[in-house]
C-alpha positions as a Markdown table, in Angstrom:
| # | Residue | x | y | z |
|---|---|---|---|---|
| 1 | Met | -32.1 | 4.3 | -24.4 |
| 2 | Ser | -28.6 | 4.7 | -25.8 |
| 3 | Glu | -28.3 | 8.1 | -24.1 |
| 4 | Ala | -29.3 | 6.5 | -20.7 |
| 5 | Val | -26.7 | 3.8 | -21.2 |
| 6 | Gly | -24.1 | 6.4 | -22.1 |
| 7 | Glu | -24.9 | 8.4 | -19.0 |
| 8 | Ala | -24.6 | 5.3 | -16.8 |
| 9 | Val | -21.2 | 4.4 | -18.3 |
| 10 | Gly | -20.0 | 7.9 | -18.0 |
| 11 | Glu | -21.1 | 8.1 | -14.4 |
| 12 | Ala | -19.4 | 4.7 | -13.6 |
| 13 | Val | -16.1 | 6.0 | -15.2 |
| 14 | Tyr | -16.4 | 9.2 | -13.1 |
| 15 | Asp | -16.8 | 7.1 | -9.9 |
| 16 | Glu | -13.8 | 5.0 | -10.8 |
| 17 | Ala | -11.6 | 8.1 | -11.4 |
| 18 | Arg | -12.9 | 9.7 | -8.2 |
| 19 | Leu | -12.1 | 6.6 | -6.1 |
| 20 | Arg | -8.6 | 6.4 | -7.6 |
| 21 | Arg | -8.1 | 10.0 | -6.6 |
| 22 | Ala | -9.5 | 9.3 | -3.1 |
| 23 | Arg | -7.1 | 6.3 | -2.8 |
| 24 | Ile | -4.1 | 8.4 | -3.8 |
| 25 | Ala | -5.2 | 11.2 | -1.4 |
| 26 | Val | -5.6 | 9.0 | 1.6 |
| 27 | Ala | -2.3 | 7.2 | 0.9 |
| 28 | Ala | -0.7 | 10.7 | 1.0 |
| 29 | Val | -2.4 | 11.3 | 4.3 |
| 30 | Phe | -0.9 | 8.1 | 5.7 |
| 31 | Cys | 2.5 | 9.1 | 4.4 |
| 32 | Val | 2.3 | 12.5 | 6.1 |
| 33 | His | 1.2 | 10.9 | 9.4 |
| 34 | Gly | 4.2 | 8.6 | 9.3 |
| 35 | Ala | 6.6 | 11.4 | 8.5 |
| 36 | Val | 5.7 | 13.2 | 11.7 |
| 37 | Thr | 6.5 | 10.1 | 13.7 |
| 38 | Gly | 9.9 | 9.6 | 11.9 |
| 39 | Ser | 10.7 | 13.3 | 12.4 |
| 40 | Phe | 10.1 | 13.1 | 16.1 |
| 41 | Ala | 11.9 | 9.8 | 16.8 |
| 42 | Thr | 15.2 | 10.9 | 15.4 |
| 43 | Arg | 15.4 | 14.0 | 17.7 |
| 44 | Val | 14.5 | 12.3 | 21.0 |
| 45 | Pro | 18.2 | 12.6 | 22.2 |
| 46 | Trp | 18.1 | 16.4 | 21.5 |
| 47 | Ile | 14.8 | 16.7 | 23.3 |
| 48 | Gln | 16.1 | 14.7 | 26.3 |
| 49 | Glu | 19.1 | 17.0 | 26.6 |
| 50 | His | 17.1 | 20.2 | 26.2 |
| 51 | Ser | 14.5 | 19.2 | 28.8 |
| 52 | Ser | 17.3 | 18.0 | 31.2 |
| 53 | Val | 15.7 | 14.6 | 32.0 |
| 54 | Gly | 17.5 | 11.3 | 32.7 |
| 55 | Ala | 17.0 | 8.0 | 31.0 |
| 56 | Gly | 14.4 | 6.8 | 33.5 |
| 57 | Met | 12.4 | 10.0 | 33.4 |
| 58 | Leu | 12.6 | 10.0 | 29.6 |
| 59 | Gly | 11.1 | 6.5 | 29.6 |
| 60 | Leu | 8.2 | 7.8 | 31.8 |
| 61 | Ala | 7.7 | 10.7 | 29.4 |
| 62 | Leu | 7.6 | 8.5 | 26.4 |
| 63 | Ala | 4.6 | 6.6 | 27.8 |
| 64 | Phe | 2.5 | 9.7 | 27.5 |
| 65 | Pro | 1.9 | 9.6 | 23.7 |
| 66 | Ala | 0.3 | 6.2 | 24.1 |
| 67 | Ile | -1.7 | 7.4 | 27.1 |
| 68 | Gly | -2.9 | 10.4 | 25.2 |
| 69 | Ala | -3.8 | 8.4 | 22.1 |
| 70 | Ser | -5.7 | 5.8 | 24.1 |
| 71 | Leu | -7.8 | 8.4 | 25.9 |
| 72 | Ala | -8.5 | 10.6 | 22.9 |
| 73 | Met | -9.1 | 8.1 | 20.1 |
| 74 | Pro | -12.8 | 7.5 | 21.0 |
| 75 | Leu | -13.4 | 11.2 | 20.3 |
| 76 | Ala | -12.5 | 10.8 | 16.7 |
| 77 | Ser | -15.7 | 9.1 | 15.6 |
| 78 | Arg | -17.8 | 11.8 | 17.3 |
| 79 | Ile | -15.8 | 14.6 | 15.6 |
| 80 | Ser | -16.2 | 12.9 | 12.2 |
| 81 | His | -20.0 | 12.6 | 12.9 |
| 82 | Arg | -20.2 | 16.3 | 13.8 |
| 83 | Phe | -18.1 | 17.8 | 11.0 |
| 84 | Gly | -18.0 | 15.2 | 8.3 |
| 85 | Ala | -15.1 | 12.8 | 7.5 |
| 86 | Arg | -13.1 | 15.2 | 5.3 |
| 87 | Asn | -13.3 | 18.2 | 7.6 |
| 88 | Ala | -12.6 | 16.1 | 10.7 |
| 89 | Leu | -9.5 | 14.6 | 9.1 |
| 90 | Arg | -8.3 | 18.0 | 7.8 |
| 91 | Gly | -8.5 | 19.5 | 11.3 |
| 92 | Leu | -7.1 | 16.5 | 13.2 |
| 93 | Leu | -4.2 | 15.9 | 10.8 |
| 94 | Ala | -3.3 | 19.6 | 11.1 |
| 95 | Met | -3.3 | 19.4 | 14.9 |
| 96 | Trp | -1.1 | 16.3 | 14.7 |
| 97 | Thr | 1.5 | 17.8 | 12.3 |
| 98 | Leu | 1.6 | 21.0 | 14.3 |
| 99 | Ser | 2.0 | 19.2 | 17.6 |
| 100 | Leu | 5.4 | 17.9 | 16.3 |
| 101 | Leu | 6.8 | 21.3 | 17.5 |
| 102 | Leu | 5.7 | 20.9 | 21.1 |
| 103 | Pro | 8.1 | 18.3 | 22.6 |
| 104 | Ser | 11.2 | 20.3 | 21.4 |
| 105 | Leu | 9.9 | 23.4 | 23.2 |
| 106 | Ala | 9.6 | 21.6 | 26.6 |
| 107 | Pro | 12.1 | 22.9 | 29.2 |
| 108 | Asn | 11.5 | 20.3 | 31.9 |
| 109 | Leu | 9.9 | 16.9 | 32.6 |
| 110 | Leu | 6.4 | 18.2 | 33.4 |
| 111 | Thr | 6.1 | 20.2 | 30.2 |
| 112 | Leu | 7.6 | 17.4 | 28.2 |
| 113 | Cys | 4.9 | 15.0 | 29.5 |
| 114 | Leu | 2.2 | 17.4 | 28.7 |
| 115 | Ala | 3.6 | 18.1 | 25.3 |
| 116 | Leu | 3.8 | 14.3 | 24.6 |
| 117 | Phe | 0.3 | 13.8 | 25.9 |
| 118 | Val | -1.0 | 16.3 | 23.3 |
| 119 | Tyr | 1.2 | 14.8 | 20.6 |
| 120 | Gly | -0.2 | 11.3 | 21.3 |
| 121 | Ala | -3.8 | 12.5 | 21.5 |
| 122 | Thr | -3.7 | 14.2 | 18.2 |
| 123 | Ser | -1.9 | 11.3 | 16.7 |
| 124 | Gly | -4.5 | 8.8 | 17.8 |
| 125 | Met | -7.5 | 10.8 | 16.7 |
| 126 | Ser | -6.1 | 11.5 | 13.2 |
| 127 | Asp | -5.1 | 7.8 | 13.0 |
| 128 | Val | -8.7 | 6.7 | 13.6 |
| 129 | Ala | -10.0 | 9.3 | 11.1 |
| 130 | Met | -7.7 | 8.3 | 8.3 |
| 131 | Asn | -8.1 | 4.6 | 8.9 |
| 132 | Ala | -11.9 | 5.0 | 8.8 |
| 133 | Leu | -11.7 | 6.8 | 5.5 |
| 134 | Gly | -9.2 | 4.2 | 4.2 |
| 135 | Val | -11.7 | 1.4 | 5.1 |
| 136 | Glu | -14.5 | 3.2 | 3.3 |
| 137 | Thr | -12.4 | 3.8 | 0.2 |
| 138 | Glu | -11.5 | 0.1 | 0.3 |
| 139 | Asn | -15.1 | -0.9 | 0.6 |
| 140 | Arg | -16.1 | 1.1 | -2.5 |
| 141 | Met | -13.2 | -0.2 | -4.5 |
| 142 | Arg | -14.0 | -3.7 | -3.5 |
| 143 | Lys | -10.4 | -4.7 | -3.1 |
| 144 | Ser | -7.8 | -4.6 | -0.4 |
| 145 | Ile | -5.9 | -1.3 | -0.1 |
| 146 | Met | -5.3 | -1.0 | 3.7 |
| 147 | Ser | -2.0 | -2.9 | 3.7 |
| 148 | Gly | -0.6 | -0.5 | 1.0 |
| 149 | Leu | -1.9 | 2.5 | 3.0 |
| 150 | His | 0.0 | 1.3 | 6.1 |
| 151 | Gly | 2.9 | 0.7 | 3.8 |
| 152 | Met | 2.8 | 4.4 | 2.9 |
| 153 | Trp | 2.8 | 5.2 | 6.6 |
| 154 | Ser | 6.1 | 3.3 | 6.9 |
| 155 | Val | 7.4 | 5.1 | 3.8 |
| 156 | Gly | 6.6 | 8.4 | 5.4 |
| 157 | Ala | 8.2 | 7.3 | 8.7 |
| 158 | Leu | 11.4 | 6.4 | 6.8 |
| 159 | Ile | 11.4 | 9.8 | 5.0 |
| 160 | Gly | 10.8 | 11.7 | 8.2 |
| 161 | Ser | 13.6 | 9.7 | 10.0 |
| 162 | Ala | 16.0 | 10.2 | 7.1 |
| 163 | Ala | 15.4 | 14.0 | 7.2 |
| 164 | Gly | 15.8 | 13.9 | 11.0 |
| 165 | Thr | 19.0 | 12.0 | 10.7 |
| 166 | Val | 20.5 | 14.6 | 8.4 |
| 167 | Ala | 19.3 | 17.4 | 10.7 |
| 168 | Ala | 20.9 | 15.7 | 13.7 |
| 169 | His | 24.1 | 15.0 | 11.8 |
| 170 | Leu | 24.3 | 18.7 | 10.9 |
| 171 | Gly | 23.8 | 19.6 | 14.6 |
| 172 | Ser | 20.6 | 21.7 | 13.9 |
| 173 | Asp | 18.4 | 22.9 | 16.7 |
| 174 | Ala | 15.4 | 20.5 | 16.9 |
| 175 | Arg | 13.1 | 23.5 | 17.5 |
| 176 | Leu | 14.0 | 24.9 | 14.1 |
| 177 | His | 14.0 | 21.5 | 12.4 |
| 178 | His | 10.5 | 20.6 | 13.8 |
| 179 | Ala | 9.1 | 24.0 | 13.0 |
| 180 | Leu | 10.1 | 23.7 | 9.4 |
| 181 | Ala | 8.9 | 20.0 | 9.3 |
| 182 | Ala | 5.6 | 20.9 | 10.9 |
| 183 | Ala | 4.9 | 23.7 | 8.5 |
| 184 | Ala | 5.8 | 21.6 | 5.4 |
| 185 | Leu | 3.8 | 18.5 | 6.6 |
| 186 | Thr | 0.8 | 20.6 | 7.6 |
| 187 | Ala | 0.7 | 22.1 | 4.1 |
| 188 | Leu | 1.1 | 18.7 | 2.5 |
| 189 | Gly | -1.5 | 17.2 | 4.8 |
| 190 | Leu | -4.1 | 19.9 | 4.1 |
| 191 | Ala | -3.5 | 19.5 | 0.3 |
| 192 | Ala | -3.9 | 15.7 | 0.5 |
| 193 | Cys | -7.2 | 16.0 | 2.5 |
| 194 | Gln | -8.8 | 17.8 | -0.4 |
| 195 | Gly | -9.0 | 14.6 | -2.3 |
| 196 | Val | -10.4 | 12.1 | 0.3 |
| 197 | Leu | -14.0 | 11.0 | 0.3 |
| 198 | Asp | -16.3 | 13.6 | 1.9 |
| 199 | Leu | -18.7 | 11.5 | 4.0 |
| 200 | Gln | -21.4 | 13.1 | 6.0 |
| 201 | Ala | -23.7 | 11.6 | 8.7 |
| 202 | Thr | -27.4 | 11.3 | 7.8 |
| 203 | Pro | -29.9 | 13.1 | 10.1 |
| 204 | Glu | -31.2 | 9.8 | 11.5 |
| 205 | Gln | -27.7 | 8.6 | 12.6 |
| 206 | Glu | -27.1 | 8.9 | 16.3 |
| 207 | Ala | -23.9 | 10.6 | 17.4 |
| 208 | Pro | -21.3 | 8.3 | 18.9 |
| 209 | Pro | -20.6 | 8.7 | 22.6 |
| 210 | Arg | -17.7 | 11.0 | 23.5 |
| 211 | Phe | -16.0 | 8.3 | 25.5 |
| 212 | Ser | -16.8 | 4.6 | 25.4 |
| 213 | Leu | -15.2 | 1.2 | 25.9 |
| 214 | Pro | -14.3 | -0.7 | 22.7 |
| 215 | Pro | -17.5 | -2.3 | 21.3 |
| 216 | Arg | -17.8 | -6.1 | 21.6 |
| 217 | Ser | -17.5 | -6.5 | 17.8 |
| 218 | Ala | -14.0 | -5.0 | 18.1 |
| 219 | Leu | -12.7 | -7.1 | 21.1 |
| 220 | Leu | -11.7 | -10.3 | 19.2 |
| 221 | Ile | -10.4 | -8.3 | 16.3 |
| 222 | Gly | -8.4 | -6.1 | 18.7 |
| 223 | Ala | -7.0 | -9.2 | 20.4 |
| 224 | Val | -5.4 | -10.3 | 17.1 |
| 225 | Gly | -4.1 | -6.8 | 16.6 |
| 226 | Phe | -2.7 | -6.9 | 20.1 |
| 227 | Cys | -0.7 | -10.0 | 19.4 |
| 228 | Ala | 0.8 | -8.4 | 16.2 |
| 229 | Val | 1.6 | -5.1 | 17.8 |
| 230 | Phe | 3.1 | -6.8 | 20.9 |
| 231 | Ala | 5.5 | -8.7 | 18.6 |
| 232 | Glu | 6.2 | -5.5 | 16.7 |
| 233 | Gly | 7.0 | -3.4 | 19.8 |
| 234 | Ala | 9.1 | -6.1 | 21.3 |
| 235 | Ser | 11.1 | -6.6 | 18.1 |
| 236 | Leu | 11.6 | -2.8 | 17.5 |
| 237 | Asp | 12.8 | -2.0 | 21.0 |
| 238 | Trp | 14.6 | -5.2 | 21.9 |
| 239 | Ser | 16.1 | -6.8 | 18.8 |
| 240 | Ala | 19.3 | -4.8 | 18.9 |
| 241 | Val | 19.6 | -5.5 | 22.7 |
| 242 | Tyr | 19.0 | -9.2 | 22.0 |
| 243 | Leu | 21.8 | -9.5 | 19.5 |
| 244 | Arg | 24.2 | -7.5 | 21.7 |
| 245 | Asp | 23.4 | -9.2 | 25.1 |
| 246 | Val | 22.5 | -12.8 | 24.1 |
| 247 | Leu | 24.7 | -13.3 | 21.0 |
| 248 | Asp | 27.5 | -10.8 | 21.8 |
| 249 | Ser | 27.1 | -9.0 | 18.5 |
| 250 | Ser | 28.8 | -5.7 | 17.6 |
| 251 | Ala | 26.7 | -2.5 | 17.8 |
| 252 | Gly | 26.6 | -2.2 | 14.0 |
| 253 | Val | 25.3 | -5.8 | 13.6 |
| 254 | Ala | 22.8 | -5.3 | 16.4 |
| 255 | Ala | 21.4 | -2.1 | 14.8 |
| 256 | Ala | 21.2 | -3.9 | 11.4 |
| 257 | Ser | 18.7 | -6.4 | 12.9 |
| 258 | Thr | 16.3 | -3.6 | 13.8 |
| 259 | Thr | 16.7 | -2.1 | 10.3 |
| 260 | Gly | 16.0 | -5.5 | 8.7 |
| 261 | Phe | 12.9 | -5.9 | 10.7 |
| 262 | Thr | 11.6 | -2.5 | 9.8 |
| 263 | Leu | 12.4 | -2.9 | 6.1 |
| 264 | Thr | 10.7 | -6.3 | 5.8 |
| 265 | Met | 7.6 | -4.8 | 7.4 |
| 266 | Ala | 7.5 | -1.8 | 5.0 |
| 267 | Val | 8.0 | -4.0 | 1.9 |
| 268 | Ala | 5.5 | -6.6 | 3.0 |
| 269 | Arg | 2.9 | -3.9 | 3.7 |
| 270 | Leu | 3.4 | -2.3 | 0.3 |
| 271 | Ala | 3.0 | -5.7 | -1.4 |
| 272 | Gly | 0.4 | -7.0 | 1.0 |
| 273 | Asp | -2.7 | -5.8 | -0.9 |
| 274 | Ala | -1.9 | -8.0 | -3.9 |
| 275 | Val | -1.6 | -11.0 | -1.6 |
| 276 | Val | -4.8 | -10.2 | 0.3 |
| 277 | Asn | -6.7 | -9.7 | -2.9 |
| 278 | Arg | -5.5 | -13.1 | -4.2 |
| 279 | Phe | -5.8 | -15.2 | -1.1 |
| 280 | Gly | -8.1 | -13.3 | 1.3 |
| 281 | Ala | -7.4 | -11.8 | 4.7 |
| 282 | Val | -7.8 | -14.9 | 6.8 |
| 283 | Arg | -5.5 | -17.1 | 4.8 |
| 284 | Thr | -2.9 | -14.3 | 4.6 |
| 285 | Val | -2.9 | -13.7 | 8.3 |
| 286 | Arg | -2.7 | -17.5 | 9.0 |
| 287 | Val | 0.3 | -17.9 | 6.8 |
| 288 | Gly | 1.8 | -14.7 | 8.3 |
| 289 | Gly | 1.3 | -16.0 | 11.8 |
| 290 | Val | 3.1 | -19.2 | 10.9 |
| 291 | Leu | 6.0 | -17.2 | 9.4 |
| 292 | Ala | 6.2 | -14.9 | 12.4 |
| 293 | Ala | 6.2 | -17.9 | 14.8 |
| 294 | Leu | 9.0 | -19.5 | 12.8 |
| 295 | Gly | 10.8 | -16.2 | 13.0 |
| 296 | Gly | 10.4 | -16.1 | 16.8 |
| 297 | Leu | 11.6 | -19.7 | 17.1 |
| 298 | Leu | 14.7 | -18.8 | 15.1 |
| 299 | Val | 15.4 | -15.9 | 17.4 |
| 300 | Val | 14.9 | -18.1 | 20.5 |
| 301 | Leu | 17.1 | -20.9 | 19.2 |
| 302 | Ala | 19.7 | -18.7 | 17.5 |
| 303 | Ser | 23.3 | -19.5 | 18.1 |
| 304 | His | 24.7 | -17.0 | 15.6 |
| 305 | Pro | 23.7 | -13.4 | 14.9 |
| 306 | Leu | 22.7 | -14.1 | 11.3 |
| 307 | Met | 20.2 | -16.7 | 12.5 |
| 308 | Ala | 18.6 | -14.2 | 14.9 |
| 309 | Met | 18.6 | -11.5 | 12.2 |
| 310 | Gly | 16.7 | -13.8 | 9.9 |
| 311 | Gly | 14.3 | -14.6 | 12.6 |
| 312 | Phe | 13.5 | -10.9 | 13.2 |
| 313 | Ala | 13.1 | -10.4 | 9.4 |
| 314 | Leu | 10.6 | -13.2 | 9.4 |
| 315 | Leu | 8.8 | -11.7 | 12.3 |
| 316 | Gly | 8.5 | -8.4 | 10.4 |
| 317 | Leu | 7.3 | -10.2 | 7.3 |
| 318 | Gly | 4.7 | -12.3 | 9.2 |
| 319 | Ile | 3.0 | -9.5 | 11.2 |
| 320 | Ala | 3.2 | -6.7 | 8.6 |
| 321 | Val | -0.3 | -6.8 | 7.3 |
| 322 | Val | -2.2 | -7.8 | 10.5 |
| 323 | Val | -2.9 | -4.4 | 11.8 |
| 324 | Pro | -4.2 | -3.0 | 8.5 |
| 325 | Leu | -6.4 | -6.0 | 8.1 |
| 326 | Ala | -7.6 | -5.6 | 11.7 |
| 327 | Phe | -8.7 | -2.0 | 11.0 |
| 328 | Ala | -10.4 | -3.1 | 7.8 |
| 329 | Ala | -12.3 | -5.9 | 9.6 |
| 330 | Ala | -13.3 | -3.5 | 12.4 |
| 331 | Gly | -14.7 | -1.1 | 9.9 |
| 332 | Arg | -17.0 | -3.8 | 8.7 |
| 333 | Ser | -17.9 | -5.3 | 12.1 |
| 334 | Gly | -20.7 | -3.0 | 13.2 |
| 335 | Pro | -22.9 | 0.0 | 12.4 |
| 336 | Asn | -20.3 | 2.6 | 13.4 |
| 337 | Pro | -17.0 | 2.0 | 11.6 |
| 338 | Ser | -15.1 | 4.8 | 13.3 |
| 339 | Gln | -16.1 | 3.7 | 16.7 |
| 340 | Ala | -15.1 | 0.1 | 16.0 |
| 341 | Ile | -11.8 | 1.2 | 14.5 |
| 342 | Ala | -11.2 | 3.4 | 17.6 |
| 343 | Gly | -11.8 | 0.4 | 19.8 |
| 344 | Val | -9.3 | -1.7 | 17.9 |
| 345 | Ala | -6.8 | 1.1 | 17.8 |
| 346 | Thr | -7.1 | 1.6 | 21.6 |
| 347 | Ile | -6.3 | -2.1 | 22.1 |
| 348 | Thr | -3.4 | -2.1 | 19.8 |
| 349 | Tyr | -2.0 | 1.1 | 21.2 |
| 350 | Thr | -2.2 | -0.4 | 24.6 |
| 351 | Ser | -0.2 | -3.4 | 23.3 |
| 352 | Gly | 2.4 | -1.1 | 22.0 |
| 353 | Leu | 2.6 | 0.7 | 25.3 |
| 354 | Ile | 3.0 | -2.4 | 27.5 |
| 355 | Ala | 5.1 | -4.6 | 25.2 |
| 356 | Pro | 8.6 | -3.1 | 25.7 |
| 357 | Ser | 8.2 | -2.9 | 29.5 |
| 358 | Ala | 6.7 | -6.4 | 29.6 |
| 359 | Ile | 9.6 | -7.9 | 27.7 |
| 360 | Gly | 12.0 | -6.1 | 30.0 |
| 361 | Thr | 10.2 | -7.3 | 33.2 |
| 362 | Leu | 10.1 | -10.9 | 32.0 |
| 363 | Ala | 13.7 | -10.7 | 31.0 |
| 364 | Asp | 14.7 | -9.5 | 34.4 |
| 365 | Ala | 12.8 | -12.3 | 36.1 |
| 366 | Thr | 14.0 | -15.0 | 33.6 |
| 367 | Ser | 15.9 | -14.2 | 30.5 |
| 368 | Leu | 15.6 | -12.3 | 27.2 |
| 369 | Val | 15.3 | -15.7 | 25.4 |
| 370 | Thr | 12.3 | -16.5 | 27.5 |
| 371 | Ser | 10.8 | -13.1 | 26.7 |
| 372 | Phe | 10.9 | -13.9 | 23.0 |
| 373 | Gly | 9.4 | -17.3 | 23.7 |
| 374 | Leu | 6.3 | -15.3 | 24.7 |
| 375 | Val | 6.6 | -13.3 | 21.5 |
| 376 | Thr | 6.7 | -16.5 | 19.5 |
| 377 | Leu | 3.6 | -17.8 | 21.3 |
| 378 | Leu | 1.7 | -14.6 | 20.6 |
| 379 | Ala | 2.8 | -14.7 | 16.9 |
| 380 | Phe | 1.4 | -18.3 | 16.6 |
| 381 | Gly | -1.8 | -17.0 | 18.1 |
| 382 | Leu | -2.3 | -15.0 | 14.8 |
| 383 | Ala | -2.5 | -18.2 | 12.9 |
| 384 | Val | -5.0 | -19.7 | 15.4 |
| 385 | Phe | -7.3 | -16.7 | 15.6 |
| 386 | Ala | -7.1 | -15.3 | 12.1 |
| 387 | Gly | -10.7 | -16.3 | 11.4 |
| 388 | Val | -12.0 | -13.3 | 13.3 |
| 389 | Leu | -10.8 | -11.1 | 10.5 |
| 390 | Arg | -13.1 | -12.8 | 8.0 |
| 391 | Thr | -15.1 | -10.2 | 6.0 |
| 392 | Asp | -16.2 | -12.4 | 3.1 |
| 393 | Gly | -19.7 | -11.4 | 2.0 |
| 394 | Arg | -19.8 | -8.3 | 4.2 |
| 395 | Lys | -18.4 | -5.8 | 1.7 |
| 396 | Pro | -21.1 | -3.4 | 0.6 |
| 397 | Ala | -21.7 | -3.1 | -3.1 |
| 398 | Arg | -19.8 | -0.3 | -4.6 |
| 399 | Pro | -22.0 | 2.7 | -5.3 |
| 400 | Arg | -22.3 | 3.7 | -8.9 |
| 401 | Ser | -23.2 | 7.3 | -8.0 |
| 402 | Pro | -22.5 | 9.5 | -5.0 |
| 403 | Gln | -24.5 | 8.5 | -1.9 |
| 404 | Pro | -26.8 | 10.9 | -0.1 |
| 405 | Thr | -24.3 | 10.9 | 2.9 |
| 406 | Glu | -21.4 | 12.0 | 0.8 |
| 407 | Gly | -20.9 | 15.7 | 0.1 |
| 408 | Lys | -19.6 | 17.2 | -3.1 |
| 409 | Ser | -15.9 | 17.9 | -3.6 |
| 410 | Arg | -15.0 | 21.4 | -2.8 |
């Protein structure tokens, strides 16, 4: 009897250690994914000059990553079903890190659009795969970790952008910079993937369709994510312009508003899991929606740059944890977590695609102040519809031993 108890305790301790390693591994994957984005963003001016495209054509080309991601994300769940979660993530993440090299090689608009389409498609598929594994790890640990994982993505983006800023300052060729970055990030990504959970589909599980519309279970959750990503995209792309054009701020002060927004989002995501574990997803998003709406109101009513900067910081704080919690809720909303996550991701990517242009179009027709009135309204929608993220009572019991659908670590 005592031997059986000892074996059970030892097995439980093994599971705890294995889950901790899986959490660290998937956090590293998120960091690598973010570093690719940061590395690319800082070299866009070099890529524009190398491909000889004007500002208008560059705007067209930069829509292709979102288009590629939206079209390819539904494939991720089928790939994971076919090859297993770990192998799928390993392959998709490597494709994403290596695709970083493609845009800098493009000599003209057509090849740049094709390169950015591939870049976006591999980004979206690896995004779905890593979020699905993050949700499964969270389920087994029975506590919120998704906010922290997305915080690690922000950390990676900051590291990648910092390295890219140094490379740009030194005047380095983006082809060399991105080749070195792609090689390093691919190696780091493959190493990180070794520690994630190795989930395999059971023989009776039906393969997800290659392409499908978002499942109904993901639509309302995706709508909440849409509101948050719309506010994020509008703030990232238009905050500096708002301070410059509406409040007549200097270029330095205007840029600082965007930096403040980004930093509050990153810090809030890293700290968000503790808040979610204490108060729950619904209450956290409701309070966040109120804070974001107050931030938007400060921006709209601002008569001084500091007031608007505080408003953008509040917006970042309020929306920071919404998308991680939307992915977590999607992963528990139906029988196929990857498919539901892909549906929510498609909706949120669409929001990120249309937000900057929608703000600009509305500003042309009315004013930039009115545009951020819309952002404020959508932010308040987070508080109203936060209940769709409720997952209480739906978390599966954490397994005390490896499940039949999980392979052994290699």
